[in-house]
């Protein structure tokens, strides 16, 4: 019973202090980034869909136009990634693949903020921090973020849209 009161006391402290919420979210984002970079496969090349997105992005960055002959269902992710490829000058294709993976990791970590805002619409802010924690440390999302596929950006955009749509501020809607 004493532990339950301590947990409720911690949640109440987090509810009342915006500064503590920001610090907690920042520490969560930093620890999520560290975990994702720890398991980051720096020397493993892409395969399957990731490889198709990669070559489309490389061709787009080199040709400065949309390449032909690819059978992708959408080309938004490789076009976005090709912008970063144009900023990098390397002769090693693994450098470009690591950039693509790193972009996915950054989107995955940034998802913590819209998830937190989405959770605050339904529960107390202290419990919203718990929801964001459970989301950001979900093992399949951690693994999926380093595949170089557009799922991380998709999840970020969907949670951002939901959080903004459910907002009470008309400007955000």
PDB file of C-alpha atoms in Angstrom:
ATOM      1  CA  UNK A   1       0.000   0.000   0.000  1.00  0.00           C
ATOM      2  CA  UNK A   2       2.910   2.328   0.722  1.00  0.00           C
ATOM      3  CA  UNK A   3       4.361   1.830  -2.779  1.00  0.00           C
ATOM      4  CA  UNK A   4       1.040   2.710  -4.358  1.00  0.00           C
ATOM      5  CA  UNK A   5       0.948   6.009  -2.451  1.00  0.00           C
ATOM      6  CA  UNK A   6       4.509   6.772  -3.524  1.00  0.00           C
ATOM      7  CA  UNK A   7       3.645   6.188  -7.182  1.00  0.00           C
ATOM      8  CA  UNK A   8       0.576   8.420  -6.903  1.00  0.00           C
ATOM      9  CA  UNK A   9       2.710  11.073  -5.196  1.00  0.00           C
ATOM     10  CA  UNK A  10       5.252  10.980  -8.059  1.00  0.00           C
ATOM     11  CA  UNK A  11       2.465  11.233 -10.643  1.00  0.00           C
ATOM     12  CA  UNK A  12       0.966  14.219  -8.806  1.00  0.00           C
ATOM     13  CA  UNK A  13       4.357  15.945  -8.758  1.00  0.00           C
ATOM     14  CA  UNK A  14       4.719  15.398 -12.502  1.00  0.00           C
ATOM     15  CA  UNK A  15       1.187  16.699 -13.096  1.00  0.00           C
ATOM     16  CA  UNK A  16       1.885  19.958 -11.285  1.00  0.00           C
ATOM     17  CA  UNK A  17       5.294  20.818 -12.754  1.00  0.00           C
ATOM     18  CA  UNK A  18       5.673  21.566 -16.452  1.00  0.00           C
ATOM     19  CA  UNK A  19       9.432  21.794 -15.961  1.00  0.00           C
ATOM     20  CA  UNK A  20       9.573  18.232 -14.595  1.00  0.00           C
ATOM     21  CA  UNK A  21       7.503  16.990 -17.536  1.00  0.00           C
ATOM     22  CA  UNK A  22       9.886  18.577 -20.042  1.00  0.00           C
ATOM     23  CA  UNK A  23      12.926  17.187 -18.221  1.00  0.00           C
ATOM     24  CA  UNK A  24      11.362  13.720 -18.069  1.00  0.00           C
ATOM     25  CA  UNK A  25      10.435  13.749 -21.773  1.00  0.00           C
ATOM     26  CA  UNK A  26      13.906  14.985 -22.711  1.00  0.00           C
ATOM     27  CA  UNK A  27      15.547  12.225 -20.676  1.00  0.00           C
ATOM     28  CA  UNK A  28      13.230   9.675 -22.270  1.00  0.00           C
ATOM     29  CA  UNK A  29      14.114  10.913 -25.755  1.00  0.00           C
ATOM     30  CA  UNK A  30      17.831  10.863 -24.958  1.00  0.00           C
ATOM     31  CA  UNK A  31      17.708   7.347 -23.522  1.00  0.00           C
ATOM     32  CA  UNK A  32      15.620   6.128 -26.483  1.00  0.00           C
ATOM     33  CA  UNK A  33      18.175   7.608 -28.880  1.00  0.00           C
ATOM     34  CA  UNK A  34      21.044   5.953 -27.007  1.00  0.00           C
ATOM     35  CA  UNK A  35      19.309   2.562 -27.112  1.00  0.00           C
ATOM     36  CA  UNK A  36      18.561   2.893 -30.819  1.00  0.00           C
ATOM     37  CA  UNK A  37      22.124   3.918 -31.621  1.00  0.00           C
ATOM     38  CA  UNK A  38      23.457   1.041 -29.509  1.00  0.00           C
ATOM     39  CA  UNK A  39      21.670  -1.524 -31.680  1.00  0.00           C
ATOM     40  CA  UNK A  40      22.237   0.475 -34.889  1.00  0.00           C
ATOM     41  CA  UNK A  41      23.585  -1.882 -37.611  1.00  0.00           C
ATOM     42  CA  UNK A  42      26.375   0.311 -39.029  1.00  0.00           C
ATOM     43  CA  UNK A  43      27.907  -2.359 -41.258  1.00  0.00           C
ATOM     44  CA  UNK A  44      24.845  -4.263 -42.501  1.00  0.00           C
ATOM     45  CA  UNK A  45      23.538  -3.386 -45.974  1.00  0.00           C
ATOM     46  CA  UNK A  46      19.837  -2.991 -46.750  1.00  0.00           C
ATOM     47  CA  UNK A  47      17.632  -5.738 -48.093  1.00  0.00           C
ATOM     48  CA  UNK A  48      14.115  -6.004 -49.567  1.00  0.00           C
ATOM     49  CA  UNK A  49      12.007  -2.808 -49.430  1.00  0.00           C
ATOM     50  CA  UNK A  50      14.707  -0.767 -47.737  1.00  0.00           C
ATOM     51  CA  UNK A  51      17.030  -1.478 -50.626  1.00  0.00           C
ATOM     52  CA  UNK A  52      14.445  -0.337 -53.173  1.00  0.00           C
ATOM     53  CA  UNK A  53      13.878   2.906 -51.267  1.00  0.00           C
ATOM     54  CA  UNK A  54      17.620   3.406 -50.992  1.00  0.00           C
ATOM     55  CA  UNK A  55      18.376   3.021 -54.703  1.00  0.00           C
ATOM     56  CA  UNK A  56      15.449   5.239 -55.636  1.00  0.00           C
ATOM     57  CA  UNK A  57      16.770   7.925 -53.237  1.00  0.00           C
ATOM     58  CA  UNK A  58      20.305   7.612 -54.616  1.00  0.00           C
ATOM     59  CA  UNK A  59      19.083   7.911 -58.205  1.00  0.00           C
ATOM     60  CA  UNK A  60      16.904  10.887 -57.309  1.00  0.00           C
ATOM     61  CA  UNK A  61      19.796  12.684 -55.622  1.00  0.00           C
ATOM     62  CA  UNK A  62      22.171  12.001 -58.527  1.00  0.00           C
ATOM     63  CA  UNK A  63      19.783  12.716 -61.399  1.00  0.00           C
ATOM     64  CA  UNK A  64      17.938  15.629 -59.725  1.00  0.00           C
ATOM     65  CA  UNK A  65      14.700  14.252 -61.155  1.00  0.00           C
ATOM     66  CA  UNK A  66      12.415  11.296 -60.530  1.00  0.00           C
ATOM     67  CA  UNK A  67      14.008   8.112 -61.857  1.00  0.00           C
ATOM     68  CA  UNK A  68      12.062   5.723 -64.044  1.00  0.00           C
ATOM     69  CA  UNK A  69      11.829   1.952 -63.870  1.00  0.00           C
ATOM     70  CA  UNK A  70      11.082   1.551 -60.169  1.00  0.00           C
ATOM     71  CA  UNK A  71       8.041  -0.281 -58.874  1.00  0.00           C
ATOM     72  CA  UNK A  72       7.474   1.520 -55.562  1.00  0.00           C
ATOM     73  CA  UNK A  73       4.035   2.007 -54.053  1.00  0.00           C
ATOM     74  CA  UNK A  74       5.020   5.477 -52.864  1.00  0.00           C
ATOM     75  CA  UNK A  75       8.071   7.589 -53.457  1.00  0.00           C
ATOM     76  CA  UNK A  76       7.680  10.135 -50.635  1.00  0.00           C
ATOM     77  CA  UNK A  77      10.213   8.522 -48.307  1.00  0.00           C
ATOM     78  CA  UNK A  78      13.017   8.134 -50.866  1.00  0.00           C
ATOM     79  CA  UNK A  79      12.468  11.670 -52.153  1.00  0.00           C
ATOM     80  CA  UNK A  80      12.722  12.984 -48.586  1.00  0.00           C
ATOM     81  CA  UNK A  81      15.868  10.929 -47.959  1.00  0.00           C
ATOM     82  CA  UNK A  82      17.419  12.045 -51.261  1.00  0.00           C
ATOM     83  CA  UNK A  83      17.512  15.617 -49.926  1.00  0.00           C
ATOM     84  CA  UNK A  84      19.930  14.448 -47.228  1.00  0.00           C
ATOM     85  CA  UNK A  85      21.899  12.367 -49.727  1.00  0.00           C
ATOM     86  CA  UNK A  86      22.628  15.505 -51.735  1.00  0.00           C
ATOM     87  CA  UNK A  87      24.241  17.038 -48.639  1.00  0.00           C
ATOM     88  CA  UNK A  88      26.621  14.087 -48.146  1.00  0.00           C
ATOM     89  CA  UNK A  89      29.677  13.451 -50.298  1.00  0.00           C
ATOM     90  CA  UNK A  90      30.915   9.898 -49.857  1.00  0.00           C
ATOM     91  CA  UNK A  91      32.120   7.040 -52.005  1.00  0.00           C
ATOM     92  CA  UNK A  92      30.864   4.399 -49.583  1.00  0.00           C
ATOM     93  CA  UNK A  93      27.251   3.333 -50.079  1.00  0.00           C
ATOM     94  CA  UNK A  94      27.026   2.219 -46.431  1.00  0.00           C
ATOM     95  CA  UNK A  95      27.396   5.865 -45.398  1.00  0.00           C
ATOM     96  CA  UNK A  96      24.267   6.687 -47.365  1.00  0.00           C
ATOM     97  CA  UNK A  97      22.428   3.696 -45.940  1.00  0.00           C
ATOM     98  CA  UNK A  98      23.374   4.738 -42.420  1.00  0.00           C
ATOM     99  CA  UNK A  99      22.021   8.226 -43.144  1.00  0.00           C
ATOM    100  CA  UNK A 100      18.727   6.672 -44.234  1.00  0.00           C
ATOM    101  CA  UNK A 101      18.623   4.554 -41.073  1.00  0.00           C
ATOM    102  CA  UNK A 102      19.534   7.536 -38.897  1.00  0.00           C
ATOM    103  CA  UNK A 103      16.656   9.561 -40.338  1.00  0.00           C
ATOM    104  CA  UNK A 104      14.299   6.721 -39.391  1.00  0.00           C
ATOM    105  CA  UNK A 105      15.749   6.628 -35.877  1.00  0.00           C
ATOM    106  CA  UNK A 106      15.307  10.389 -35.460  1.00  0.00           C
ATOM    107  CA  UNK A 107      11.665  10.187 -36.535  1.00  0.00           C
ATOM    108  CA  UNK A 108      11.153   7.260 -34.178  1.00  0.00           C
ATOM    109  CA  UNK A 109      12.564   9.179 -31.207  1.00  0.00           C
ATOM    110  CA  UNK A 110      10.682  12.366 -32.124  1.00  0.00           C
ATOM    111  CA  UNK A 111       7.424  10.406 -31.997  1.00  0.00           C
ATOM    112  CA  UNK A 112       7.568  10.575 -28.211  1.00  0.00           C
ATOM    113  CA  UNK A 113       6.326  14.178 -28.218  1.00  0.00           C
ATOM    114  CA  UNK A 114       3.104  13.713 -30.239  1.00  0.00           C
ATOM    115  CA  UNK A 115       2.397  10.476 -28.350  1.00  0.00           C
ATOM    116  CA  UNK A 116       2.686  12.381 -25.083  1.00  0.00           C
ATOM    117  CA  UNK A 117       0.378  15.133 -26.362  1.00  0.00           C
ATOM    118  CA  UNK A 118      -2.082  12.523 -27.586  1.00  0.00           C
ATOM    119  CA  UNK A 119      -2.071  10.752 -24.228  1.00  0.00           C
ATOM    120  CA  UNK A 120      -2.682  14.021 -22.344  1.00  0.00           C
ATOM    121  CA  UNK A 121      -6.022  14.305 -24.137  1.00  0.00           C
ATOM    122  CA  UNK A 122      -7.267  11.180 -22.333  1.00  0.00           C
ATOM    123  CA  UNK A 123      -5.390  10.770 -19.022  1.00  0.00           C
ATOM    124  CA  UNK A 124      -3.418  12.788 -16.451  1.00  0.00           C
ATOM    125  CA  UNK A 125      -0.058  14.151 -17.544  1.00  0.00           C
ATOM    126  CA  UNK A 126       1.804  11.817 -15.208  1.00  0.00           C
ATOM    127  CA  UNK A 127       0.120   8.822 -16.814  1.00  0.00           C
ATOM    128  CA  UNK A 128       0.762  10.353 -20.241  1.00  0.00           C
ATOM    129  CA  UNK A 129       4.464  10.215 -19.472  1.00  0.00           C
ATOM    130  CA  UNK A 130       4.049   6.537 -18.680  1.00  0.00           C
ATOM    131  CA  UNK A 131       2.225   6.011 -21.997  1.00  0.00           C
ATOM    132  CA  UNK A 132       4.993   7.796 -23.875  1.00  0.00           C
ATOM    133  CA  UNK A 133       7.573   5.690 -22.046  1.00  0.00           C
ATOM    134  CA  UNK A 134       5.835   2.435 -22.954  1.00  0.00           C
ATOM    135  CA  UNK A 135       5.545   3.549 -26.574  1.00  0.00           C
ATOM    136  CA  UNK A 136       9.119   4.735 -27.038  1.00  0.00           C
ATOM    137  CA  UNK A 137      10.643   1.570 -25.527  1.00  0.00           C
ATOM    138  CA  UNK A 138       8.480  -0.907 -27.436  1.00  0.00           C
ATOM    139  CA  UNK A 139      11.015  -3.436 -28.810  1.00  0.00           C
ATOM    140  CA  UNK A 140       9.496  -3.860 -32.287  1.00  0.00           C
ATOM    141  CA  UNK A 141       9.417  -0.096 -32.818  1.00  0.00           C
ATOM    142  CA  UNK A 142      13.036   0.152 -31.715  1.00  0.00           C
ATOM    143  CA  UNK A 143      14.037  -2.557 -34.160  1.00  0.00           C
ATOM    144  CA  UNK A 144      11.844  -1.176 -36.943  1.00  0.00           C
ATOM    145  CA  UNK A 145      13.331   2.312 -36.633  1.00  0.00           C
ATOM    146  CA  UNK A 146      16.714   1.163 -37.918  1.00  0.00           C
ATOM    147  CA  UNK A 147      15.438  -0.679 -40.998  1.00  0.00           C
ATOM    148  CA  UNK A 148      15.495   2.374 -43.252  1.00  0.00           C
ATOM    149  CA  UNK A 149      11.814   2.078 -44.182  1.00  0.00           C
ATOM    150  CA  UNK A 150       9.189   4.834 -43.990  1.00  0.00           C
ATOM    151  CA  UNK A 151       7.264   3.353 -41.042  1.00  0.00           C
ATOM    152  CA  UNK A 152       8.966   5.618 -38.479  1.00  0.00           C
ATOM    153  CA  UNK A 153       7.994   8.742 -40.399  1.00  0.00           C
ATOM    154  CA  UNK A 154       4.493   7.375 -40.962  1.00  0.00           C
ATOM    155  CA  UNK A 155       3.950   6.725 -37.241  1.00  0.00           C
ATOM    156  CA  UNK A 156       5.309  10.181 -36.413  1.00  0.00           C
ATOM    157  CA  UNK A 157       2.982  11.877 -38.901  1.00  0.00           C
ATOM    158  CA  UNK A 158      -0.103   9.898 -37.849  1.00  0.00           C
ATOM    159  CA  UNK A 159       0.405  10.583 -34.138  1.00  0.00           C
ATOM    160  CA  UNK A 160       1.110  14.251 -34.873  1.00  0.00           C
ATOM    161  CA  UNK A 161      -2.056  14.556 -36.940  1.00  0.00           C
ATOM    162  CA  UNK A 162      -4.150  12.868 -34.241  1.00  0.00           C
ATOM    163  CA  UNK A 163      -2.666  15.005 -31.472  1.00  0.00           C
ATOM    164  CA  UNK A 164      -3.230  18.220 -33.415  1.00  0.00           C
ATOM    165  CA  UNK A 165      -6.722  17.222 -34.535  1.00  0.00           C
ATOM    166  CA  UNK A 166      -7.821  16.409 -30.985  1.00  0.00           C
ATOM    167  CA  UNK A 167      -6.380  19.661 -29.672  1.00  0.00           C
ATOM    168  CA  UNK A 168      -8.734  22.277 -28.257  1.00  0.00           C
ATOM    169  CA  UNK A 169      -6.703  25.102 -29.812  1.00  0.00           C
ATOM    170  CA  UNK A 170      -8.369  26.059 -33.099  1.00  0.00           C
ATOM    171  CA  UNK A 171      -5.075  27.238 -34.636  1.00  0.00           C
ATOM    172  CA  UNK A 172      -3.539  23.793 -34.200  1.00  0.00           C
ATOM    173  CA  UNK A 173      -6.533  22.126 -35.828  1.00  0.00           C
TER     174      UNK A 173
END
